[in-house]
Amino acid sequence: MSKAELRRLCEKHLDLSSADIAELVRVSEELETSSRYEEVDVFIDIFDQVTREAVVVYHKRPVCLPSLYQGNVVGLEANKKNEPGVYRTMTTSLNSMGLYANSQEQRLIKQTVYPIRNDCRTIGVLIVEEAAREPHKRTSLQVEPFFHLEDAILADEINEELLVFDNQGVLIKANRAAHLFYQQIGYIGRIQGLHYDTLALDSTTYDFLLYQLERQKHETETVIKYDNYHLSIKKIWTKHDDQLMMIIRDVTDIKNKEAEIISKSVAILEIHHRVKNNLQSVVSLLRIQARRVTSEEAKIALQESINRMLVIAQTHEMLSMQVEDALELKPILTSISHNIERLFTNIQPLTLEIIMTDNIYLNGNQMVSLSLVINEILQNVYEHAYPQGSMGRVIITVKKHNQIVDLTITDFGCGYNTKTAGQTSLGLMIIKSYVSEKLKGKLSISSGEKGTTTHILFKNTLEQ
């Protein structure tokens, strides 16, 4: 495939910098000229921050053998349930060696996955694939037992996942709960015989773990987040057996309940109430200041700051009146629209239309961030899109696709240069920063003589 196509696919993902894309292109160029992988399919995948899945951006077919793929899979998702090694390496930055997977064409394959890093972070993965024979089948009663019957009975009575590794880091024993858990996160076939470095979920290698255990009295315990799980992982080095024991406990329910209790507590409601009152006090002070200044530019800057604070205060006011950390989007949109219309009543007679077919609810943090973004976009439309005094139109369209919120704001004004405006416009800087960092979403802006369309995609964390 061409470098241009690879760049195009990578540029869709706003979490990748130009330096990241350049590094991915460099790796693809090396693969094109290398004779190292002539008998296997080789891929480069990147991570989609919106869908939380990997996406194929490069595929080199084998030279000496037929490819495992009949069609073109570039641009398709690598689902973490089908390709656990890809997701694991993306998450932990560790190599995943010889893991079974199901390809996009539903063929059993074996993958070795290596991280591609730039600026001290994983920006993608290199995947080497080969055909695989059907892995050893297990029924619910046929998991690999512990070596002694009494050990097996005791281990399978434990709810936690129990794994035992020899002094080389190879898994030699695992209880029923461990087998079932690794099946749930996508591992296909036997886990017994795999190395610790292929089973670890917390970014530690076997060698580094041994170093840790020697310094921490042969025992460590951490709580990590892996996919949708919160896991407590305890590791114990047993000197007399010269073995490593790892105990994994799923604490997801506990963490979720803790978060729910916190969000519903009276203290949180009081905080929202005080934030709203404090912001309104600041707004009053800024209004006094705005009346006293003589500079028109200063008045505009103060008024823009007042608008931003009112948007935040409005969201906190709604949160202070309810227990649930869930706000309906449409009333917020309507309120922002009315505030903007009142602000520009004597300047721009614009028609603003909101199109929403679904009831969409967001948590407080996402609602504050999105409200600020929408406020900045609408304020920019009122100030710059249409010649002063002329009639204009703005359309806000919001759709929902499963957990993805799809928001578009369209005007039919004179447009602007999106490349140069981003360097000088505070509003545009706020929009880009909040979509990327707060909403973890994707932003695209197209502008020309017939108007401007701002398109935002982000994942609704309230529905996870």
PDB file of C-alpha atoms in Angstrom, residues 141-418:
ATOM      1  CA  LEU A 141     -14.527 -29.798  33.293  1.00  0.00           C
ATOM      2  CA  GLN A 142     -11.291 -30.198  31.379  1.00  0.00           C
ATOM      3  CA  VAL A 143      -8.914 -27.466  32.482  1.00  0.00           C
ATOM      4  CA  GLU A 144      -5.246 -28.233  33.120  1.00  0.00           C
ATOM      5  CA  PRO A 145      -5.075 -29.398  36.742  1.00  0.00           C
ATOM      6  CA  PHE A 146      -2.513 -28.673  39.421  1.00  0.00           C
ATOM      7  CA  PHE A 147       0.084 -31.399  39.760  1.00  0.00           C
ATOM      8  CA  HIS A 148      -1.384 -32.839  42.950  1.00  0.00           C
ATOM      9  CA  LEU A 149      -5.040 -33.709  43.428  1.00  0.00           C
ATOM     10  CA  GLU A 150      -5.271 -31.986  46.808  1.00  0.00           C
ATOM     11  CA  ASP A 151      -3.761 -28.804  45.284  1.00  0.00           C
ATOM     12  CA  ALA A 152      -6.264 -28.903  42.398  1.00  0.00           C
ATOM     13  CA  ILE A 153      -9.262 -29.263  44.717  1.00  0.00           C
ATOM     14  CA  LEU A 154      -8.070 -26.392  46.920  1.00  0.00           C
ATOM     15  CA  ALA A 155      -7.163 -24.117  43.991  1.00  0.00           C
ATOM     16  CA  ASP A 156     -10.487 -24.580  42.195  1.00  0.00           C
ATOM     17  CA  GLU A 157     -12.392 -23.688  45.375  1.00  0.00           C
ATOM     18  CA  ILE A 158     -10.749 -20.238  45.329  1.00  0.00           C
ATOM     19  CA  ASN A 159     -12.721 -17.513  43.531  1.00  0.00           C
ATOM     20  CA  GLU A 160      -9.586 -15.579  42.661  1.00  0.00           C
ATOM     21  CA  GLU A 161      -7.537 -16.429  39.576  1.00  0.00           C
ATOM     22  CA  LEU A 162      -4.436 -18.362  40.649  1.00  0.00           C
ATOM     23  CA  LEU A 163      -1.415 -18.838  38.363  1.00  0.00           C
ATOM     24  CA  VAL A 164       1.958 -20.392  39.179  1.00  0.00           C
ATOM     25  CA  PHE A 165       5.104 -19.793  37.076  1.00  0.00           C
ATOM     26  CA  ASP A 166       8.402 -21.665  37.242  1.00  0.00           C
ATOM     27  CA  ASN A 167      11.749 -19.930  37.737  1.00  0.00           C
ATOM     28  CA  GLN A 168      11.965 -19.254  33.991  1.00  0.00           C
ATOM     29  CA  GLY A 169       8.613 -17.447  33.936  1.00  0.00           C
ATOM     30  CA  VAL A 170       6.618 -20.237  32.239  1.00  0.00           C
ATOM     31  CA  LEU A 171       3.068 -20.912  33.475  1.00  0.00           C
ATOM     32  CA  ILE A 172       2.999 -24.424  34.959  1.00  0.00           C
ATOM     33  CA  LYS A 173      -0.231 -24.350  36.984  1.00  0.00           C
ATOM     34  CA  ALA A 174      -3.508 -22.458  36.832  1.00  0.00           C
ATOM     35  CA  ASN A 175      -6.854 -22.943  38.521  1.00  0.00           C
ATOM     36  CA  ARG A 176     -10.239 -23.026  36.826  1.00  0.00           C
ATOM     37  CA  ALA A 177     -10.964 -19.354  37.581  1.00  0.00           C
ATOM     38  CA  ALA A 178      -7.734 -18.291  35.858  1.00  0.00           C
ATOM     39  CA  HIS A 179      -8.546 -20.244  32.683  1.00  0.00           C
ATOM     40  CA  LEU A 180     -12.055 -18.789  32.546  1.00  0.00           C
ATOM     41  CA  PHE A 181     -10.839 -15.234  33.135  1.00  0.00           C
ATOM     42  CA  TYR A 182      -8.257 -15.330  30.350  1.00  0.00           C
ATOM     43  CA  GLN A 183     -10.914 -16.773  28.040  1.00  0.00           C
ATOM     44  CA  GLN A 184     -13.175 -13.808  28.914  1.00  0.00           C
ATOM     45  CA  ILE A 185     -10.525 -11.257  27.919  1.00  0.00           C
ATOM     46  CA  GLY A 186     -10.001 -12.999  24.586  1.00  0.00           C
ATOM     47  CA  TYR A 187      -7.213 -15.564  25.010  1.00  0.00           C
ATOM     48  CA  ILE A 188      -7.878 -18.568  22.751  1.00  0.00           C
ATOM     49  CA  GLY A 189      -6.703 -22.074  23.591  1.00  0.00           C
ATOM     50  CA  ARG A 190      -4.390 -23.160  26.394  1.00  0.00           C
ATOM     51  CA  ILE A 191      -2.684 -20.615  28.603  1.00  0.00           C
ATOM     52  CA  GLN A 192      -0.577 -23.250  30.343  1.00  0.00           C
ATOM     53  CA  GLY A 193       2.923 -23.169  28.913  1.00  0.00           C
ATOM     54  CA  LEU A 194       2.761 -19.465  28.014  1.00  0.00           C
ATOM     55  CA  HIS A 195       5.367 -17.129  29.444  1.00  0.00           C
ATOM     56  CA  TYR A 196       4.632 -14.526  32.119  1.00  0.00           C
ATOM     57  CA  ASP A 197       5.540 -11.783  29.640  1.00  0.00           C
ATOM     58  CA  THR A 198       2.626 -12.893  27.433  1.00  0.00           C
ATOM     59  CA  LEU A 199       0.126 -13.160  30.304  1.00  0.00           C
ATOM     60  CA  ALA A 200       0.996 -10.059  32.369  1.00  0.00           C
ATOM     61  CA  LEU A 201      -1.654  -7.347  32.244  1.00  0.00           C
ATOM     62  CA  ASP A 202       0.126  -4.616  34.207  1.00  0.00           C
ATOM     63  CA  SER A 203       3.092  -3.564  32.031  1.00  0.00           C
ATOM     64  CA  THR A 204       5.677  -5.590  33.973  1.00  0.00           C
ATOM     65  CA  THR A 205       8.120  -8.073  32.466  1.00  0.00           C
ATOM     66  CA  TYR A 206       9.280 -11.183  34.280  1.00  0.00           C
ATOM     67  CA  ASP A 207      12.831  -9.883  34.741  1.00  0.00           C
ATOM     68  CA  PHE A 208      11.626  -6.562  36.137  1.00  0.00           C
ATOM     69  CA  LEU A 209       9.193  -8.355  38.441  1.00  0.00           C
ATOM     70  CA  LEU A 210      11.979 -10.481  39.915  1.00  0.00           C
ATOM     71  CA  TYR A 211      13.935  -7.295  40.556  1.00  0.00           C
ATOM     72  CA  GLN A 212      10.884  -5.780  42.285  1.00  0.00           C
ATOM     73  CA  LEU A 213      10.282  -8.845  44.436  1.00  0.00           C
ATOM     74  CA  GLU A 214      13.881  -8.968  45.593  1.00  0.00           C
ATOM     75  CA  ARG A 215      13.605  -5.364  46.820  1.00  0.00           C
ATOM     76  CA  GLN A 216      10.116  -5.719  48.327  1.00  0.00           C
ATOM     77  CA  LYS A 217      10.381  -8.843  50.468  1.00  0.00           C
ATOM     78  CA  HIS A 218       9.167 -11.252  47.806  1.00  0.00           C
ATOM     79  CA  GLU A 219       5.641  -9.852  47.543  1.00  0.00           C
ATOM     80  CA  THR A 220       3.897  -7.074  45.591  1.00  0.00           C
ATOM     81  CA  GLU A 221       0.267  -6.014  45.203  1.00  0.00           C
ATOM     82  CA  THR A 222      -1.232  -3.474  42.795  1.00  0.00           C
ATOM     83  CA  VAL A 223      -4.661  -2.494  41.474  1.00  0.00           C
ATOM     84  CA  ILE A 224      -4.825  -1.861  37.710  1.00  0.00           C
ATOM     85  CA  LYS A 225      -7.452  -1.155  35.061  1.00  0.00           C
ATOM     86  CA  TYR A 226      -7.414  -3.498  32.065  1.00  0.00           C
ATOM     87  CA  ASP A 227     -10.122  -3.047  29.466  1.00  0.00           C
ATOM     88  CA  ASN A 228     -13.358  -2.759  31.499  1.00  0.00           C
ATOM     89  CA  TYR A 229     -11.903  -4.603  34.502  1.00  0.00           C
ATOM     90  CA  HIS A 230     -10.391  -3.322  37.724  1.00  0.00           C
ATOM     91  CA  LEU A 231      -7.966  -5.994  38.928  1.00  0.00           C
ATOM     92  CA  SER A 232      -6.103  -6.460  42.167  1.00  0.00           C
ATOM     93  CA  ILE A 233      -2.928  -8.421  41.316  1.00  0.00           C
ATOM     94  CA  LYS A 234      -0.801  -9.965  44.048  1.00  0.00           C
ATOM     95  CA  LYS A 235       2.542 -11.623  43.232  1.00  0.00           C
ATOM     96  CA  ILE A 236       4.457 -13.808  45.657  1.00  0.00           C
ATOM     97  CA  TRP A 237       7.850 -15.445  45.143  1.00  0.00           C
ATOM     98  CA  THR A 238       7.966 -18.792  46.996  1.00  0.00           C
ATOM     99  CA  LYS A 239      11.603 -19.426  47.838  1.00  0.00           C
ATOM    100  CA  HIS A 240      11.251 -23.083  48.801  1.00  0.00           C
ATOM    101  CA  ASP A 241       9.563 -23.942  45.465  1.00  0.00           C
ATOM    102  CA  ASP A 242      11.514 -21.402  43.418  1.00  0.00           C
ATOM    103  CA  GLN A 243       8.216 -20.354  41.819  1.00  0.00           C
ATOM    104  CA  LEU A 244       6.163 -17.222  41.253  1.00  0.00           C
ATOM    105  CA  MET A 245       2.520 -17.241  42.370  1.00  0.00           C
ATOM    106  CA  MET A 246       0.155 -14.637  40.922  1.00  0.00           C
ATOM    107  CA  ILE A 247      -3.311 -14.080  42.370  1.00  0.00           C
ATOM    108  CA  ILE A 248      -5.742 -11.944  40.345  1.00  0.00           C
ATOM    109  CA  ARG A 249      -8.905 -10.660  41.980  1.00  0.00           C
ATOM    110  CA  ASP A 250     -11.619  -8.895  40.001  1.00  0.00           C
ATOM    111  CA  VAL A 251     -12.562  -5.781  42.014  1.00  0.00           C
ATOM    112  CA  THR A 252     -14.592  -4.136  39.232  1.00  0.00           C
ATOM    113  CA  ASP A 253     -17.864  -4.276  41.163  1.00  0.00           C
ATOM    114  CA  ILE A 254     -16.225  -2.777  44.222  1.00  0.00           C
ATOM    115  CA  LYS A 255     -14.686   0.072  42.221  1.00  0.00           C
ATOM    116  CA  ASN A 256     -17.958   0.739  40.405  1.00  0.00           C
ATOM    117  CA  LYS A 257     -19.889   0.840  43.687  1.00  0.00           C
ATOM    118  CA  GLU A 258     -17.327   3.170  45.203  1.00  0.00           C
ATOM    119  CA  ALA A 259     -17.680   5.518  42.228  1.00  0.00           C
ATOM    120  CA  GLU A 260     -21.460   5.356  42.463  1.00  0.00           C
ATOM    121  CA  ILE A 261     -21.450   6.167  46.174  1.00  0.00           C
ATOM    122  CA  ILE A 262     -19.133   9.110  45.629  1.00  0.00           C
ATOM    123  CA  SER A 263     -21.178  10.526  42.770  1.00  0.00           C
ATOM    124  CA  LYS A 264     -24.387  10.261  44.781  1.00  0.00           C
ATOM    125  CA  SER A 265     -23.075  11.672  48.049  1.00  0.00           C
ATOM    126  CA  VAL A 266     -24.389  14.861  49.563  1.00  0.00           C
ATOM    127  CA  ALA A 267     -20.873  16.262  49.546  1.00  0.00           C
ATOM    128  CA  ILE A 268     -20.731  16.189  45.757  1.00  0.00           C
ATOM    129  CA  LEU A 269     -24.051  18.001  45.490  1.00  0.00           C
ATOM    130  CA  GLU A 270     -22.804  20.665  47.881  1.00  0.00           C
ATOM    131  CA  ILE A 271     -19.634  21.101  45.847  1.00  0.00           C
ATOM    132  CA  HIS A 272     -21.631  21.684  42.665  1.00  0.00           C
ATOM    133  CA  HIS A 273     -23.765  24.238  44.494  1.00  0.00           C
ATOM    134  CA  ARG A 274     -20.736  26.140  45.811  1.00  0.00           C
ATOM    135  CA  VAL A 275     -18.965  26.081  42.459  1.00  0.00           C
ATOM    136  CA  LYS A 276     -22.039  27.556  40.823  1.00  0.00           C
ATOM    137  CA  ASN A 277     -22.293  30.327  43.466  1.00  0.00           C
ATOM    138  CA  ASN A 278     -18.602  31.156  43.244  1.00  0.00           C
ATOM    139  CA  LEU A 279     -18.705  31.362  39.452  1.00  0.00           C
ATOM    140  CA  GLN A 280     -21.711  33.674  39.606  1.00  0.00           C
ATOM    141  CA  SER A 281     -19.801  35.918  42.024  1.00  0.00           C
ATOM    142  CA  VAL A 282     -16.894  36.076  39.584  1.00  0.00           C
ATOM    143  CA  VAL A 283     -19.314  36.840  36.742  1.00  0.00           C
ATOM    144  CA  SER A 284     -20.717  39.790  38.757  1.00  0.00           C
ATOM    145  CA  LEU A 285     -17.224  41.182  39.325  1.00  0.00           C
ATOM    146  CA  LEU A 286     -16.365  40.849  35.641  1.00  0.00           C
ATOM    147  CA  ARG A 287     -19.575  42.664  34.653  1.00  0.00           C
ATOM    148  CA  ILE A 288     -18.664  45.558  36.946  1.00  0.00           C
ATOM    149  CA  GLN A 289     -15.215  45.651  35.374  1.00  0.00           C
ATOM    150  CA  ALA A 290     -16.672  45.522  31.863  1.00  0.00           C
ATOM    151  CA  ARG A 291     -18.825  48.615  32.567  1.00  0.00           C
ATOM    152  CA  ARG A 292     -15.779  50.586  33.706  1.00  0.00           C
ATOM    153  CA  VAL A 293     -13.342  49.851  30.895  1.00  0.00           C
ATOM    154  CA  THR A 294     -13.276  52.124  27.857  1.00  0.00           C
ATOM    155  CA  SER A 295     -11.450  49.822  25.440  1.00  0.00           C
ATOM    156  CA  GLU A 296     -13.855  48.018  23.112  1.00  0.00           C
ATOM    157  CA  GLU A 297     -11.411  45.118  22.777  1.00  0.00           C
ATOM    158  CA  ALA A 298     -11.274  44.722  26.569  1.00  0.00           C
ATOM    159  CA  LYS A 299     -15.072  44.767  26.797  1.00  0.00           C
ATOM    160  CA  ILE A 300     -15.294  41.959  24.225  1.00  0.00           C
ATOM    161  CA  ALA A 301     -12.667  39.856  26.031  1.00  0.00           C
ATOM    162  CA  LEU A 302     -14.449  40.292  29.381  1.00  0.00           C
ATOM    163  CA  GLN A 303     -17.812  39.423  27.843  1.00  0.00           C
ATOM    164  CA  GLU A 304     -16.361  36.230  26.318  1.00  0.00           C
ATOM    165  CA  SER A 305     -15.007  35.224  29.743  1.00  0.00           C
ATOM    166  CA  ILE A 306     -18.405  35.924  31.303  1.00  0.00           C
ATOM    167  CA  ASN A 307     -20.099  33.663  28.738  1.00  0.00           C
ATOM    168  CA  ARG A 308     -17.688  30.798  29.441  1.00  0.00           C
ATOM    169  CA  MET A 309     -18.250  31.027  33.186  1.00  0.00           C
ATOM    170  CA  LEU A 310     -22.020  31.168  32.775  1.00  0.00           C
ATOM    171  CA  VAL A 311     -21.911  27.952  30.725  1.00  0.00           C
ATOM    172  CA  ILE A 312     -19.953  26.174  33.473  1.00  0.00           C
ATOM    173  CA  ALA A 313     -22.148  27.634  36.238  1.00  0.00           C
ATOM    174  CA  GLN A 314     -25.294  26.519  34.422  1.00  0.00           C
ATOM    175  CA  THR A 315     -24.109  22.886  34.311  1.00  0.00           C
ATOM    176  CA  HIS A 316     -23.091  22.906  37.985  1.00  0.00           C
ATOM    177  CA  GLU A 317     -26.472  24.364  38.909  1.00  0.00           C
ATOM    178  CA  MET A 318     -28.255  21.446  37.232  1.00  0.00           C
ATOM    179  CA  LEU A 319     -25.920  18.931  38.899  1.00  0.00           C
ATOM    180  CA  SER A 320     -26.564  20.497  42.318  1.00  0.00           C
ATOM    181  CA  MET A 321     -30.301  19.774  41.987  1.00  0.00           C
ATOM    182  CA  GLN A 322     -30.129  16.032  41.352  1.00  0.00           C
ATOM    183  CA  VAL A 323     -28.492  12.932  42.790  1.00  0.00           C
ATOM    184  CA  GLU A 324     -27.559  11.241  39.517  1.00  0.00           C
ATOM    185  CA  ASP A 325     -24.441  12.402  37.678  1.00  0.00           C
ATOM    186  CA  ALA A 326     -26.400  12.397  34.414  1.00  0.00           C
ATOM    187  CA  LEU A 327     -27.599  15.451  32.521  1.00  0.00           C
ATOM    188  CA  GLU A 328     -29.818  15.560  29.455  1.00  0.00           C
ATOM    189  CA  LEU A 329     -28.077  17.246  26.542  1.00  0.00           C
ATOM    190  CA  LYS A 330     -31.007  18.915  24.767  1.00  0.00           C
ATOM    191  CA  PRO A 331     -32.011  21.332  27.591  1.00  0.00           C
ATOM    192  CA  ILE A 332     -28.364  22.359  27.931  1.00  0.00           C
ATOM    193  CA  LEU A 333     -28.148  23.023  24.180  1.00  0.00           C
ATOM    194  CA  THR A 334     -31.325  25.067  24.309  1.00  0.00           C
ATOM    195  CA  SER A 335     -30.047  27.107  27.253  1.00  0.00           C
ATOM    196  CA  ILE A 336     -26.697  27.813  25.567  1.00  0.00           C
ATOM    197  CA  SER A 337     -28.505  28.849  22.386  1.00  0.00           C
ATOM    198  CA  HIS A 338     -30.769  31.267  24.263  1.00  0.00           C
ATOM    199  CA  ASN A 339     -27.808  32.803  26.106  1.00  0.00           C
ATOM    200  CA  ILE A 340     -25.962  33.361  22.830  1.00  0.00           C
ATOM    201  CA  GLU A 341     -29.063  34.818  21.161  1.00  0.00           C
ATOM    202  CA  ARG A 342     -29.559  37.277  24.051  1.00  0.00           C
ATOM    203  CA  LEU A 343     -25.901  38.292  23.927  1.00  0.00           C
ATOM    204  CA  PHE A 344     -26.047  39.114  20.195  1.00  0.00           C
ATOM    205  CA  THR A 345     -29.635  40.419  20.002  1.00  0.00           C
ATOM    206  CA  ASN A 346     -28.569  43.837  18.762  1.00  0.00           C
ATOM    207  CA  ILE A 347     -25.848  42.530  16.449  1.00  0.00           C
ATOM    208  CA  GLN A 348     -26.827  39.436  14.489  1.00  0.00           C
ATOM    209  CA  PRO A 349     -30.392  38.240  13.707  1.00  0.00           C
ATOM    210  CA  LEU A 350     -29.535  34.561  13.224  1.00  0.00           C
ATOM    211  CA  THR A 351     -31.890  31.572  13.131  1.00  0.00           C
ATOM    212  CA  LEU A 352     -30.659  28.681  15.274  1.00  0.00           C
ATOM    213  CA  GLU A 353     -32.107  25.175  14.829  1.00  0.00           C
ATOM    214  CA  ILE A 354     -31.452  22.100  17.008  1.00  0.00           C
ATOM    215  CA  ILE A 355     -32.059  18.663  15.469  1.00  0.00           C
ATOM    216  CA  MET A 356     -32.025  15.730  17.915  1.00  0.00           C
ATOM    217  CA  THR A 357     -33.899  12.446  17.530  1.00  0.00           C
ATOM    218  CA  ASP A 358     -32.563  10.703  20.658  1.00  0.00           C
ATOM    219  CA  ASN A 359     -32.499  11.625  24.335  1.00  0.00           C
ATOM    220  CA  ILE A 360     -28.803  11.801  25.175  1.00  0.00           C
ATOM    221  CA  TYR A 361     -27.481  11.950  28.731  1.00  0.00           C
ATOM    222  CA  LEU A 362     -23.889  12.799  29.695  1.00  0.00           C
ATOM    223  CA  ASN A 363     -22.041  12.877  32.980  1.00  0.00           C
ATOM    224  CA  GLY A 364     -21.154  16.212  34.549  1.00  0.00           C
ATOM    225  CA  ASN A 365     -17.556  16.391  33.357  1.00  0.00           C
ATOM    226  CA  GLN A 366     -18.418  15.627  29.746  1.00  0.00           C
ATOM    227  CA  MET A 367     -21.373  18.032  29.836  1.00  0.00           C
ATOM    228  CA  VAL A 368     -19.234  20.926  31.102  1.00  0.00           C
ATOM    229  CA  SER A 369     -16.588  20.258  28.454  1.00  0.00           C
ATOM    230  CA  LEU A 370     -19.091  19.893  25.604  1.00  0.00           C
ATOM    231  CA  SER A 371     -21.027  22.991  26.722  1.00  0.00           C
ATOM    232  CA  LEU A 372     -17.868  25.099  26.596  1.00  0.00           C
ATOM    233  CA  VAL A 373     -17.032  23.759  23.138  1.00  0.00           C
ATOM    234  CA  ILE A 374     -20.524  24.498  21.778  1.00  0.00           C
ATOM    235  CA  ASN A 375     -20.487  27.976  23.327  1.00  0.00           C
ATOM    236  CA  GLU A 376     -17.172  28.788  21.621  1.00  0.00           C
ATOM    237  CA  ILE A 377     -18.381  27.512  18.248  1.00  0.00           C
ATOM    238  CA  LEU A 378     -21.689  29.441  18.368  1.00  0.00           C
ATOM    239  CA  GLN A 379     -20.002  32.619  19.565  1.00  0.00           C
ATOM    240  CA  ASN A 380     -17.576  32.360  16.645  1.00  0.00           C
ATOM    241  CA  VAL A 381     -20.484  31.917  14.205  1.00  0.00           C
ATOM    242  CA  TYR A 382     -22.326  34.977  15.548  1.00  0.00           C
ATOM    243  CA  GLU A 383     -19.198  37.146  15.468  1.00  0.00           C
ATOM    244  CA  HIS A 384     -17.602  36.125  12.186  1.00  0.00           C
ATOM    245  CA  ALA A 385     -19.729  33.916   9.915  1.00  0.00           C
ATOM    246  CA  TYR A 386     -22.100  36.533   8.478  1.00  0.00           C
ATOM    247  CA  PRO A 387     -21.685  40.191   7.517  1.00  0.00           C
ATOM    248  CA  GLN A 388     -23.025  42.449  10.274  1.00  0.00           C
ATOM    249  CA  GLY A 389     -26.754  42.968  10.053  1.00  0.00           C
ATOM    250  CA  SER A 390     -27.378  40.172   7.558  1.00  0.00           C
ATOM    251  CA  MET A 391     -29.676  37.228   8.187  1.00  0.00           C
ATOM    252  CA  GLY A 392     -28.050  33.885   8.859  1.00  0.00           C
ATOM    253  CA  ARG A 393     -28.757  30.324   9.903  1.00  0.00           C
ATOM    254  CA  VAL A 394     -27.070  27.814  12.227  1.00  0.00           C
ATOM    255  CA  ILE A 395     -27.988  24.125  12.547  1.00  0.00           C
ATOM    256  CA  ILE A 396     -26.949  21.920  15.471  1.00  0.00           C
ATOM    257  CA  THR A 397     -27.429  18.224  14.727  1.00  0.00           C
ATOM    258  CA  VAL A 398     -26.856  15.529  17.366  1.00  0.00           C
ATOM    259  CA  LYS A 399     -27.046  11.778  16.750  1.00  0.00           C
ATOM    260  CA  LYS A 400     -26.216   8.708  18.790  1.00  0.00           C
ATOM    261  CA  HIS A 401     -24.613   5.522  17.471  1.00  0.00           C
ATOM    262  CA  ASN A 402     -24.456   3.040  20.358  1.00  0.00           C
ATOM    263  CA  GLN A 403     -22.028   4.767  22.797  1.00  0.00           C
ATOM    264  CA  ILE A 404     -20.749   7.325  20.274  1.00  0.00           C
ATOM    265  CA  VAL A 405     -22.179  10.868  20.299  1.00  0.00           C
ATOM    266  CA  ASP A 406     -22.058  12.527  16.859  1.00  0.00           C
ATOM    267  CA  LEU A 407     -22.470  16.322  16.961  1.00  0.00           C
ATOM    268  CA  THR A 408     -22.365  18.673  13.951  1.00  0.00           C
ATOM    269  CA  ILE A 409     -22.683  22.480  13.921  1.00  0.00           C
ATOM    270  CA  THR A 410     -23.222  23.975  10.462  1.00  0.00           C
ATOM    271  CA  ASP A 411     -23.441  27.575   9.294  1.00  0.00           C
ATOM    272  CA  PHE A 412     -23.727  28.975   5.786  1.00  0.00           C
ATOM    273  CA  GLY A 413     -21.500  31.991   6.232  1.00  0.00           C
ATOM    274  CA  CYS A 414     -18.282  33.249   4.687  1.00  0.00           C
ATOM    275  CA  GLY A 415     -15.967  30.582   6.185  1.00  0.00           C
ATOM    276  CA  TYR A 416     -12.373  30.981   7.367  1.00  0.00           C
ATOM    277  CA  ASN A 417      -8.881  29.516   7.009  1.00  0.00           C
ATOM    278  CA  THR A 418      -8.848  26.689   9.577  1.00  0.00           C
TER     279      THR A 418
END
